[in-house]
PDB file of C-alpha atoms in Angstrom:
ATOM      1  CA  MET U1029     113.396  90.924-105.564  1.00 42.00           C
ATOM      2  CA  GLU U1030     113.320  89.119-102.231  1.00 44.00           C
ATOM      3  CA  THR U1031     114.434  90.951 -99.108  1.00 45.00           C
ATOM      4  CA  SER U1032     116.661  89.586 -96.385  1.00 45.00           C
ATOM      5  CA  ARG U1033     115.988  89.652 -92.700  1.00 48.00           C
ATOM      6  CA  ALA U1034     118.482  91.598 -90.589  1.00 46.00           C
ATOM      7  CA  TYR U1035     119.417  90.099 -87.234  1.00 44.00           C
ATOM      8  CA  PRO U1036     120.897  91.979 -84.269  1.00 48.00           C
ATOM      9  CA  ALA U1037     124.657  91.736 -84.034  1.00 44.00           C
ATOM     10  CA  GLY U1038     125.766  88.837 -81.920  1.00 44.00           C
ATOM     11  CA  SER U1039     122.503  86.911 -82.220  1.00 44.00           C
ATOM     12  CA  PRO U1040     122.795  83.178 -83.124  1.00 45.00           C
ATOM     13  CA  ALA U1041     120.939  83.695 -86.365  1.00 46.00           C
ATOM     14  CA  SER U1042     123.379  86.354 -87.564  1.00 43.00           C
ATOM     15  CA  VAL U1043     126.394  84.084 -87.446  1.00 40.00           C
ATOM     16  CA  GLY U1044     127.194  83.348 -91.096  1.00 47.00           C
ATOM     17  CA  ASN U1045     123.478  83.302 -91.993  1.00 54.00           C
ATOM     18  CA  ARG U1046     120.862  85.677 -93.425  1.00 56.00           C
ATOM     19  CA  GLU U1047     117.459  84.066 -93.907  1.00 56.00           C
ATOM     20  CA  SER U1048     114.937  85.455 -96.393  1.00 56.00           C
ATOM     21  CA  PHE U1049     111.363  86.244 -95.393  1.00 64.00           C
ATOM     22  CA  GLY U1050     109.986  84.462 -98.460  1.00 67.00           C
ATOM     23  CA  SER U1051     110.170  80.889 -99.684  1.00 77.00           C
ATOM     24  CA  ALA U1052     112.851  79.783-102.085  1.00 84.00           C
ATOM     25  CA  VAL U1053     110.082  78.522-104.385  1.00 86.00           C
ATOM     26  CA  SER U1054     108.459  80.993-106.765  1.00 89.00           C
ATOM     27  CA  TRP U1055     105.073  79.293-106.876  1.00 91.00           C
ATOM     28  CA  GLY U1056     103.653  81.801-109.308  1.00 91.00           C
ATOM     29  CA  ALA U1057     106.309  80.905-111.868  1.00 93.00           C
ATOM     30  CA  VAL U1058     105.850  77.191-111.179  1.00 94.00           C
ATOM     31  CA  LEU U1059     102.081  77.390-111.691  1.00 94.00           C
ATOM     32  CA  ALA U1060     102.487  79.421-114.867  1.00 95.00           C
ATOM     33  CA  GLY U1061     104.987  76.947-116.288  1.00 95.00           C
ATOM     34  CA  ALA U1062     102.857  73.948-115.288  1.00 94.00           C
ATOM     35  CA  PHE U1063      99.731  75.312-116.991  1.00 94.00           C
ATOM     36  CA  VAL U1064     101.701  76.113-120.138  1.00 94.00           C
ATOM     37  CA  ALA U1065     103.213  72.623-120.122  1.00 94.00           C
ATOM     38  CA  THR U1066      99.807  70.978-119.625  1.00 92.00           C
ATOM     39  CA  ALA U1067      98.107  72.989-122.368  1.00 92.00           C
ATOM     40  CA  THR U1068     100.957  72.340-124.786  1.00 93.00           C
ATOM     41  CA  TYR U1069     100.951  68.628-123.967  1.00 92.00           C
ATOM     42  CA  LEU U1070      97.219  68.274-124.573  1.00 90.00           C
ATOM     43  CA  MET U1071      97.415  70.306-127.781  1.00 91.00           C
ATOM     44  CA  LEU U1072     100.232  68.174-129.199  1.00 92.00           C
ATOM     45  CA  LEU U1073      98.509  65.001-128.011  1.00 89.00           C
ATOM     46  CA  VAL U1074      95.382  65.902-129.983  1.00 89.00           C
ATOM     47  CA  ALA U1075      97.526  66.749-133.008  1.00 90.00           C
ATOM     48  CA  GLY U1076      99.256  63.381-132.770  1.00 87.00           C
ATOM     49  CA  ALA U1077      95.916  61.587-132.562  1.00 86.00           C
ATOM     50  CA  GLY U1078      94.781  63.410-135.695  1.00 86.00           C
ATOM     51  CA  LEU U1079      97.962  62.474-137.558  1.00 85.00           C
ATOM     52  CA  GLY U1080      97.562  58.861-136.474  1.00 80.00           C
ATOM     53  CA  LEU U1081      93.986  58.683-137.699  1.00 80.00           C
ATOM     54  CA  ALA U1082      94.951  60.346-140.965  1.00 82.00           C
ATOM     55  CA  SER U1083      97.756  57.851-141.615  1.00 81.00           C
ATOM     56  CA  SER U1084      95.642  54.772-140.854  1.00 77.00           C
ATOM     57  CA  SER U1085      92.985  53.195-143.040  1.00 74.00           C
ATOM     58  CA  PRO U1086      90.415  50.408-142.594  1.00 72.00           C
ATOM     59  CA  TRP U1087      91.074  49.226-146.162  1.00 74.00           C
ATOM     60  CA  SER U1088      93.605  46.477-146.634  1.00 69.00           C
ATOM     61  CA  GLY U1089      96.854  47.709-148.161  1.00 71.00           C
ATOM     62  CA  ASP U1090      96.076  51.391-147.576  1.00 74.00           C
ATOM     63  CA  GLY U1091      97.623  53.604-144.923  1.00 73.00           C
ATOM     64  CA  ALA U1092     100.458  52.886-142.519  1.00 75.00           C
ATOM     65  CA  SER U1093     100.883  49.492-140.905  1.00 78.00           C
ATOM     66  CA  ALA U1094     100.013  48.858-137.280  1.00 76.00           C
ATOM     67  CA  LYS U1095     103.704  48.550-136.418  1.00 80.00           C
ATOM     68  CA  ALA U1096     104.537  51.876-138.077  1.00 83.00           C
ATOM     69  CA  ILE U1097     101.680  53.603-136.256  1.00 82.00           C
ATOM     70  CA  GLY U1098     102.849  52.108-132.953  1.00 82.00           C
ATOM     71  CA  VAL U1099     106.438  53.300-133.476  1.00 85.00           C
ATOM     72  CA  GLY U1100     105.185  56.722-134.536  1.00 86.00           C
ATOM     73  CA  ALA U1101     103.007  56.974-131.430  1.00 86.00           C
ATOM     74  CA  ILE U1102     105.975  56.188-129.179  1.00 88.00           C
ATOM     75  CA  VAL U1103     108.210  58.747-130.924  1.00 91.00           C
ATOM     76  CA  TRP U1104     105.470  61.378-130.756  1.00 91.00           C
ATOM     77  CA  LEU U1105     104.910  60.644-127.075  1.00 90.00           C
ATOM     78  CA  VAL U1106     108.582  61.399-126.380  1.00 93.00           C
ATOM     79  CA  VAL U1107     108.563  64.502-128.595  1.00 94.00           C
ATOM     80  CA  ILE U1108     105.555  66.095-126.896  1.00 93.00           C
ATOM     81  CA  GLN U1109     107.116  65.453-123.480  1.00 93.00           C
ATOM     82  CA  ILE U1110     110.299  67.231-124.567  1.00 94.00           C
ATOM     83  CA  ILE U1111     108.452  70.201-126.091  1.00 95.00           C
ATOM     84  CA  SER U1112     105.759  70.710-123.453  1.00 94.00           C
ATOM     85  CA  ALA U1113     107.895  70.070-120.389  1.00 94.00           C
ATOM     86  CA  GLY U1114     110.800  72.074-121.806  1.00 95.00           C
ATOM     87  CA  LEU U1115     108.572  75.039-122.608  1.00 96.00           C
ATOM     88  CA  GLY U1116     106.964  74.994-119.177  1.00 95.00           C
ATOM     89  CA  GLY U1117     110.318  74.720-117.401  1.00 95.00           C
ATOM     90  CA  TYR U1118     111.836  77.565-119.417  1.00 95.00           C
ATOM     91  CA  ILE U1119     108.904  79.851-118.649  1.00 95.00           C
ATOM     92  CA  ALA U1120     109.184  79.059-114.950  1.00 94.00           C
ATOM     93  CA  GLY U1121     112.914  79.846-115.029  1.00 93.00           C
ATOM     94  CA  ARG U1122     112.347  83.183-116.740  1.00 92.00           C
ATOM     95  CA  LEU U1123     109.437  84.239-114.531  1.00 92.00           C
ATOM     96  CA  ARG U1124     110.841  83.296-111.102  1.00 89.00           C
ATOM     97  CA  THR U1125     112.095  86.025-108.821  1.00 86.00           C
ATOM     98  CA  LYS U1126     115.792  86.783-108.667  1.00 85.00           C
ATOM     99  CA  TRP U1127     117.525  85.419-105.601  1.00 83.00           C
ATOM    100  CA  VAL U1128     120.068  87.771-104.019  1.00 81.00           C
ATOM    101  CA  ASP U1129     123.011  86.840-101.805  1.00 82.00           C
ATOM    102  CA  VAL U1130     122.666  83.220-102.985  1.00 84.00           C
ATOM    103  CA  HIS U1131     125.576  81.089-104.194  1.00 88.00           C
ATOM    104  CA  SER U1132     125.547  80.167-107.878  1.00 88.00           C
ATOM    105  CA  ASP U1133     125.382  76.464-107.029  1.00 90.00           C
ATOM    106  CA  GLU U1134     122.288  77.092-104.902  1.00 91.00           C
ATOM    107  CA  VAL U1135     120.724  79.117-107.715  1.00 91.00           C
ATOM    108  CA  TYR U1136     121.367  76.207-110.090  1.00 92.00           C
ATOM    109  CA  PHE U1137     119.747  73.770-107.651  1.00 93.00           C
ATOM    110  CA  ARG U1138     116.706  76.003-107.164  1.00 93.00           C
ATOM    111  CA  ASP U1139     116.219  76.416-110.901  1.00 93.00           C
ATOM    112  CA  THR U1140     116.475  72.645-111.316  1.00 94.00           C
ATOM    113  CA  ALA U1141     113.930  72.147-108.534  1.00 94.00           C
ATOM    114  CA  HIS U1142     111.579  74.669-110.161  1.00 94.00           C
ATOM    115  CA  GLY U1143     111.770  72.784-113.443  1.00 94.00           C
ATOM    116  CA  PHE U1144     111.036  69.501-111.679  1.00 95.00           C
ATOM    117  CA  LEU U1145     108.076  71.059-109.861  1.00 95.00           C
ATOM    118  CA  VAL U1146     106.703  72.314-113.177  1.00 95.00           C
ATOM    119  CA  TRP U1147     106.953  68.822-114.664  1.00 94.00           C
ATOM    120  CA  ALA U1148     105.427  67.153-111.589  1.00 93.00           C
ATOM    121  CA  LEU U1149     102.521  69.589-111.364  1.00 93.00           C
ATOM    122  CA  GLY U1150     101.891  69.453-115.103  1.00 90.00           C
ATOM    123  CA  ALA U1151     101.909  65.649-115.074  1.00 90.00           C
ATOM    124  CA  THR U1152      99.463  65.616-112.162  1.00 89.00           C
ATOM    125  CA  VAL U1153      97.077  68.041-113.848  1.00 86.00           C
ATOM    126  CA  SER U1154      97.274  66.078-117.112  1.00 83.00           C
ATOM    127  CA  ALA U1155      96.544  62.872-115.228  1.00 82.00           C
ATOM    128  CA  PHE U1156      93.432  64.396-113.676  1.00 82.00           C
ATOM    129  CA  LEU U1157      92.240  65.692-117.046  1.00 79.00           C
ATOM    130  CA  MET U1158      92.756  62.344-118.765  1.00 75.00           C
ATOM    131  CA  THR U1159      91.800  60.028-115.888  1.00 74.00           C
ATOM    132  CA  ALA U1160      88.602  58.824-117.499  1.00 57.00           C
ATOM    133  CA  GLY U1161      90.169  58.123-120.882  1.00 57.00           C
ATOM    134  CA  VAL U1162      93.346  56.484-119.567  1.00 52.00           C
ATOM    135  CA  SER U1163      91.471  54.372-117.014  1.00 58.00           C
ATOM    136  CA  SER U1164      89.040  53.218-119.686  1.00 58.00           C
ATOM    137  CA  ALA U1165      91.853  52.281-122.044  1.00 53.00           C
ATOM    138  CA  ILE U1166      93.881  50.397-119.446  1.00 51.00           C
ATOM    139  CA  SER U1167      90.885  48.566-118.034  1.00 58.00           C
ATOM    140  CA  GLY U1168      89.775  47.729-121.565  1.00 58.00           C
ATOM    141  CA  VAL U1169      93.127  46.151-122.398  1.00 49.00           C
ATOM    142  CA  ALA U1170      93.201  44.316-119.075  1.00 51.00           C
ATOM    143  CA  ASN U1171      89.647  43.049-119.544  1.00 60.00           C
ATOM    144  CA  VAL U1172      90.390  41.876-123.064  1.00 51.00           C
ATOM    145  CA  GLY U1173      93.431  39.951-121.863  1.00 51.00           C
ATOM    146  CA  ALA U1174      91.724  38.473-118.827  1.00 54.00           C
ATOM    147  CA  SER U1175      88.556  37.560-120.691  1.00 57.00           C
ATOM    148  CA  ALA U1176      90.471  36.010-123.557  1.00 48.00           C
ATOM    149  CA  ALA U1177      92.617  33.963-121.182  1.00 48.00           C
ATOM    150  CA  SER U1178      89.948  32.822-118.740  1.00 53.00           C
ATOM    151  CA  GLY U1179      87.150  32.370-121.225  1.00 51.00           C
ATOM    152  CA  ALA U1180      89.140  30.955-124.107  1.00 48.00           C
ATOM    153  CA  GLY U1181      87.739  27.462-123.658  1.00 51.00           C
ATOM    154  CA  VAL U1182      84.158  28.661-123.425  1.00 49.00           C
ATOM    155  CA  ALA U1183      84.530  30.956-126.411  1.00 48.00           C
ATOM    156  CA  ALA U1184      86.158  28.252-128.466  1.00 47.00           C
ATOM    157  CA  THR U1185      83.434  25.749-127.628  1.00 50.00           C
ATOM    158  CA  SER U1186      80.751  28.291-128.470  1.00 52.00           C
ATOM    159  CA  ALA U1187      82.395  29.043-131.814  1.00 47.00           C
ATOM    160  CA  ALA U1188      82.799  25.386-132.645  1.00 46.00           C
ATOM    161  CA  THR U1189      79.187  24.563-131.805  1.00 48.00           C
ATOM    162  CA  ALA U1190      77.575  27.650-133.306  1.00 49.00           C
ATOM    163  CA  GLY U1191      76.057  25.668-136.161  1.00 47.00           C
ATOM    164  CA  ALA U1192      74.708  22.968-133.885  1.00 45.00           C
ATOM    165  CA  ALA U1193      73.325  25.487-131.422  1.00 47.00           C
ATOM    166  CA  SER U1194      71.613  27.319-134.250  1.00 48.00           C
ATOM    167  CA  ALA U1195      70.057  24.078-135.387  1.00 42.00           C
ATOM    168  CA  ALA U1196      68.910  23.400-131.844  1.00 43.00           C
ATOM    169  CA  ASN U1197      67.295  26.820-131.543  1.00 47.00           C
ATOM    170  CA  ASN U1198      65.683  26.586-134.940  1.00 45.00           C
ATOM    171  CA  GLY U1199      64.354  23.156-134.081  1.00 43.00           C
ATOM    172  CA  GLY U1200      61.852  24.921-131.856  1.00 42.00           C
ATOM    173  CA  GLY U1201      59.682  22.802-129.679  1.00 42.00           C
ATOM    174  CA  ALA U1202      58.900  23.043-125.983  1.00 40.00           C
ATOM    175  CA  GLY U1203      58.152  26.739-126.213  1.00 41.00           C
ATOM    176  CA  GLY U1204      61.769  27.792-126.902  1.00 42.00           C
ATOM    177  CA  MET U1205      63.392  25.934-123.990  1.00 43.00           C
ATOM    178  CA  LEU U1206      67.148  26.196-123.434  1.00 48.00           C
ATOM    179  CA  PRO U1207      69.220  23.713-125.514  1.00 50.00           C
ATOM    180  CA  SER U1208      70.386  21.832-122.408  1.00 60.00           C
ATOM    181  CA  THR U1209      66.803  21.458-121.204  1.00 68.00           C
ATOM    182  CA  GLN U1210      65.626  20.490-124.680  1.00 68.00           C
ATOM    183  CA  TYR U1211      68.398  17.887-124.846  1.00 65.00           C
ATOM    184  CA  PHE U1212      67.111  16.111-121.735  1.00 61.00           C
ATOM    185  CA  THR U1213      63.553  16.427-122.989  1.00 63.00           C
ATOM    186  CA  ASP U1214      64.541  14.807-126.308  1.00 63.00           C
ATOM    187  CA  SER U1215      66.067  11.892-124.424  1.00 62.00           C
ATOM    188  CA  LEU U1216      62.672  11.111-122.892  1.00 55.00           C
ATOM    189  CA  PHE U1217      61.091  10.544-126.311  1.00 55.00           C
ATOM    190  CA  ARG U1218      63.850   8.614-128.047  1.00 62.00           C
ATOM    191  CA  SER U1219      62.824   5.549-129.999  1.00 62.00           C
ATOM    192  CA  ASP U1220      64.811   2.453-130.798  1.00 60.00           C
ATOM    193  CA  ARG U1221      63.582   2.860-134.346  1.00 63.00           C
ATOM    194  CA  PRO U1222      63.797   6.530-135.352  1.00 63.00           C
ATOM    195  CA  ASP U1223      61.346   7.665-138.013  1.00 61.00           C
ATOM    196  CA  ALA U1224      63.166   8.429-141.252  1.00 56.00           C
ATOM    197  CA  SER U1225      60.412  10.865-142.255  1.00 57.00           C
ATOM    198  CA  GLN U1226      61.144  13.318-139.443  1.00 62.00           C
ATOM    199  CA  GLY U1227      63.560  15.271-141.628  1.00 64.00           C
ATOM    200  CA  ASP U1228      64.422  18.684-140.145  1.00 71.00           C
ATOM    201  CA  ALA U1229      63.133  17.707-136.715  1.00 77.00           C
ATOM    202  CA  ALA U1230      65.598  14.812-136.594  1.00 75.00           C
ATOM    203  CA  LYS U1231      68.453  17.060-137.702  1.00 76.00           C
ATOM    204  CA  ALA U1232      67.549  19.596-135.012  1.00 80.00           C
ATOM    205  CA  GLU U1233      67.538  16.882-132.362  1.00 79.00           C
ATOM    206  CA  VAL U1234      70.898  15.556-133.526  1.00 80.00           C
ATOM    207  CA  GLY U1235      72.234  19.113-133.502  1.00 79.00           C
ATOM    208  CA  ARG U1236      71.243  19.493-129.870  1.00 81.00           C
ATOM    209  CA  ILE U1237      72.909  16.200-128.979  1.00 82.00           C
ATOM    210  CA  VAL U1238      76.115  17.168-130.803  1.00 80.00           C
ATOM    211  CA  ALA U1239      76.164  20.622-129.193  1.00 80.00           C
ATOM    212  CA  THR U1240      75.751  19.122-125.728  1.00 81.00           C
ATOM    213  CA  SER U1241      78.416  16.488-126.402  1.00 80.00           C
ATOM    214  CA  ILE U1242      80.957  19.084-127.582  1.00 77.00           C
ATOM    215  CA  ALA U1243      80.270  21.295-124.591  1.00 78.00           C
ATOM    216  CA  ARG U1244      80.662  18.257-122.320  1.00 77.00           C
ATOM    217  CA  GLY U1245      83.859  17.157-124.076  1.00 75.00           C
ATOM    218  CA  SER U1246      82.681  13.715-125.157  1.00 78.00           C
ATOM    219  CA  VAL U1247      79.651  11.875-126.466  1.00 81.00           C
ATOM    220  CA  THR U1248      78.025   9.249-124.252  1.00 84.00           C
ATOM    221  CA  PRO U1249      77.567   5.714-125.604  1.00 85.00           C
ATOM    222  CA  GLU U1250      73.782   6.098-125.447  1.00 84.00           C
ATOM    223  CA  ASP U1251      73.868   9.331-127.468  1.00 83.00           C
ATOM    224  CA  LYS U1252      76.300   7.848-129.959  1.00 84.00           C
ATOM    225  CA  THR U1253      74.134   4.785-130.538  1.00 84.00           C
ATOM    226  CA  TYR U1254      70.962   6.831-130.930  1.00 83.00           C
ATOM    227  CA  VAL U1255      72.514   9.402-133.292  1.00 82.00           C
ATOM    228  CA  ALA U1256      74.007   6.591-135.371  1.00 84.00           C
ATOM    229  CA  ARG U1257      70.534   5.062-135.746  1.00 82.00           C
ATOM    230  CA  VAL U1258      69.094   8.395-136.828  1.00 81.00           C
ATOM    231  CA  ILE U1259      71.888   8.896-139.356  1.00 81.00           C
ATOM    232  CA  ALA U1260      71.501   5.362-140.653  1.00 80.00           C
ATOM    233  CA  ASN U1261      67.753   5.828-141.165  1.00 78.00           C
ATOM    234  CA  GLN U1262      68.184   9.236-142.785  1.00 75.00           C
ATOM    235  CA  THR U1263      71.101   8.349-145.081  1.00 76.00           C
ATOM    236  CA  GLY U1264      70.813   4.591-145.574  1.00 77.00           C
ATOM    237  CA  VAL U1265      74.333   3.813-144.291  1.00 81.00           C
ATOM    238  CA  ASP U1266      75.016   1.001-141.845  1.00 84.00           C
ATOM    239  CA  GLN U1267      75.425   1.483-138.080  1.00 82.00           C
ATOM    240  CA  ALA U1268      79.222   1.234-138.116  1.00 85.00           C
ATOM    241  CA  THR U1269      79.576   3.883-140.815  1.00 85.00           C
ATOM    242  CA  ALA U1270      77.217   6.208-138.958  1.00 83.00           C
ATOM    243  CA  GLU U1271      79.207   5.806-135.728  1.00 84.00           C
ATOM    244  CA  LYS U1272      82.429   6.566-137.606  1.00 86.00           C
ATOM    245  CA  ARG U1273      80.854   9.760-138.926  1.00 82.00           C
ATOM    246  CA  ILE U1274      79.994  10.759-135.371  1.00 82.00           C
ATOM    247  CA  ASP U1275      83.565  10.159-134.167  1.00 83.00           C
ATOM    248  CA  ASP U1276      85.032  12.115-137.090  1.00 84.00           C
ATOM    249  CA  THR U1277      82.642  15.021-136.524  1.00 80.00           C
ATOM    250  CA  ILE U1278      83.372  15.200-132.790  1.00 81.00           C
ATOM    251  CA  ASN U1279      87.129  15.095-133.467  1.00 83.00           C
ATOM    252  CA  ARG U1280      86.869  17.907-136.029  1.00 83.00           C
ATOM    253  CA  ALA U1281      84.836  19.971-133.563  1.00 80.00           C
ATOM    254  CA  LYS U1282      87.471  19.425-130.861  1.00 82.00           C
ATOM    255  CA  GLN U1283      90.226  20.484-133.266  1.00 85.00           C
ATOM    256  CA  ALA U1284      88.295  23.622-134.157  1.00 85.00           C
ATOM    257  CA  ALA U1285      87.813  24.349-130.445  1.00 83.00           C
ATOM    258  CA  ASP U1286      91.522  23.860-129.749  1.00 85.00           C
ATOM    259  CA  GLN U1287      92.465  26.161-132.619  1.00 90.00           C
ATOM    260  CA  ALA U1288      90.046  28.823-131.432  1.00 90.00           C
ATOM    261  CA  LYS U1289      91.419  28.507-127.903  1.00 89.00           C
ATOM    262  CA  GLN U1290      94.989  28.869-129.185  1.00 92.00           C
ATOM    263  CA  LYS U1291      94.086  31.983-131.173  1.00 93.00           C
ATOM    264  CA  ALA U1292      92.378  33.471-128.127  1.00 92.00           C
ATOM    265  CA  LEU U1293      95.458  32.830-125.991  1.00 93.00           C
ATOM    266  CA  GLU U1294      97.707  34.364-128.660  1.00 92.00           C
ATOM    267  CA  ALA U1295      95.478  37.442-128.783  1.00 91.00           C
ATOM    268  CA  ALA U1296      95.613  37.721-124.996  1.00 91.00           C
ATOM    269  CA  ASP U1297      99.406  37.435-125.012  1.00 92.00           C
ATOM    270  CA  ALA U1298      99.699  40.053-127.762  1.00 89.00           C
ATOM    271  CA  ALA U1299      97.481  42.427-125.765  1.00 87.00           C
ATOM    272  CA  ARG U1300      99.607  41.834-122.661  1.00 90.00           C
ATOM    273  CA  LYS U1301     102.838  42.588-124.533  1.00 89.00           C
ATOM    274  CA  ALA U1302     101.330  45.715-126.110  1.00 85.00           C
ATOM    275  CA  ALA U1303     100.176  47.014-122.735  1.00 86.00           C
ATOM    276  CA  ALA U1304     103.559  46.292-121.141  1.00 89.00           C
ATOM    277  CA  GLY U1305     105.431  47.997-123.981  1.00 88.00           C
ATOM    278  CA  PHE U1306     103.211  51.064-123.867  1.00 86.00           C
ATOM    279  CA  ALA U1307     103.599  51.379-120.097  1.00 88.00           C
ATOM    280  CA  LEU U1308     107.393  51.110-120.364  1.00 91.00           C
ATOM    281  CA  TRP U1309     107.670  53.737-123.082  1.00 90.00           C
ATOM    282  CA  ALA U1310     105.270  56.025-121.218  1.00 89.00           C
ATOM    283  CA  PHE U1311     107.596  55.764-118.202  1.00 91.00           C
ATOM    284  CA  ILE U1312     110.654  56.540-120.356  1.00 93.00           C
ATOM    285  CA  SER U1313     108.929  59.518-121.978  1.00 92.00           C
ATOM    286  CA  MET U1314     108.033  60.919-118.559  1.00 93.00           C
ATOM    287  CA  LEU U1315     111.664  60.623-117.444  1.00 94.00           C
ATOM    288  CA  ILE U1316     112.726  62.483-120.579  1.00 95.00           C
ATOM    289  CA  GLY U1317     110.089  65.135-119.869  1.00 94.00           C
ATOM    290  CA  ALA U1318     111.394  65.614-116.318  1.00 95.00           C
ATOM    291  CA  PHE U1319     114.936  66.074-117.619  1.00 96.00           C
ATOM    292  CA  SER U1320     113.767  68.470-120.341  1.00 95.00           C
ATOM    293  CA  SER U1321     111.849  70.593-117.834  1.00 95.00           C
ATOM    294  CA  THR U1322     114.708  70.838-115.330  1.00 95.00           C
ATOM    295  CA  PHE U1323     117.277  71.645-118.023  1.00 95.00           C
ATOM    296  CA  ALA U1324     115.063  74.298-119.622  1.00 95.00           C
ATOM    297  CA  ALA U1325     114.390  75.858-116.202  1.00 94.00           C
ATOM    298  CA  THR U1326     118.127  76.270-115.543  1.00 94.00           C
ATOM    299  CA  ARG U1327     118.587  77.872-118.965  1.00 94.00           C
ATOM    300  CA  GLY U1328     115.663  80.206-118.387  1.00 93.00           C
ATOM    301  CA  GLY U1329     116.948  81.114-114.916  1.00 92.00           C
ATOM    302  CA  ARG U1330     120.406  81.954-116.230  1.00 92.00           C
ATOM    303  CA  THR U1331     118.885  84.124-118.958  1.00 91.00           C
ATOM    304  CA  ARG U1332     116.699  85.893-116.387  1.00 89.00           C
ATOM    305  CA  ASP U1333     119.684  86.589-114.060  1.00 85.00           C
ATOM    306  CA  ALA U1334     121.799  87.818-116.953  1.00 84.00           C
ATOM    307  CA  TRP U1335     119.604  90.903-117.272  1.00 73.00           C
ATOM    308  CA  LYS U1336     120.851  93.711-115.037  1.00 59.00           C
TER     309      LYS U1336
END
């Protein structure tokens, strides 16, 4: 029980005021409640992670859907805030010292403040304990979104030209030079009459030309004429038909690149919405936890003062 300081009669401090030697905050009770809240939060968080993993499945059609798991995670996040923060606040209210010669309204305010301190300290400790994991998760989501948005065009082009690039690499030659370098090297040895017996070597060269053209966004007239000659010699079609094949192939590659780019942008937008939704619900759950802790602290304080 806290003691009160006695002032000499007539002194300014004695006029309608008796100040206690100690602080109005029972830090021992606050620390005890905060550690209980933190331990309970982490324990329930691990339990929720286990339940989530148990309800999910990598096999199609088995386990809960992604939407159901997301809703369950949000509900569980709110539940563990209510339980952990409420338990910590109640313990702080029961363990704090009894304030004497204090108005009931002031006692109510102090109990509320103790509950809020328990929640704030517990949240801070939990943040320190989970800094590495939370930072990794947030940065991972942000990197996925940023990379998908900024590199969508490059990724789409790479996906669309994977077959051509593979043909270029498998074509060998020049000691494994980069495709762009090999493309310019090929242009030095082009013939007006391509040899129909070249076979795989001709296909590899055409693959490098197509890959470079797709990456550049268009095929040059020189490349188009040369590739058409190669196709004509290899397949026996006329020049016009070979050029039409080139145009159709380039158009299909562009469509594939556009589709891949669209899917990448949709994935980035979905990741952005998921991150925003999670952040919002985390904020709401923390507000609920603060309310639960303050309310439980007032109930614990009233129960503690009820004992004579």
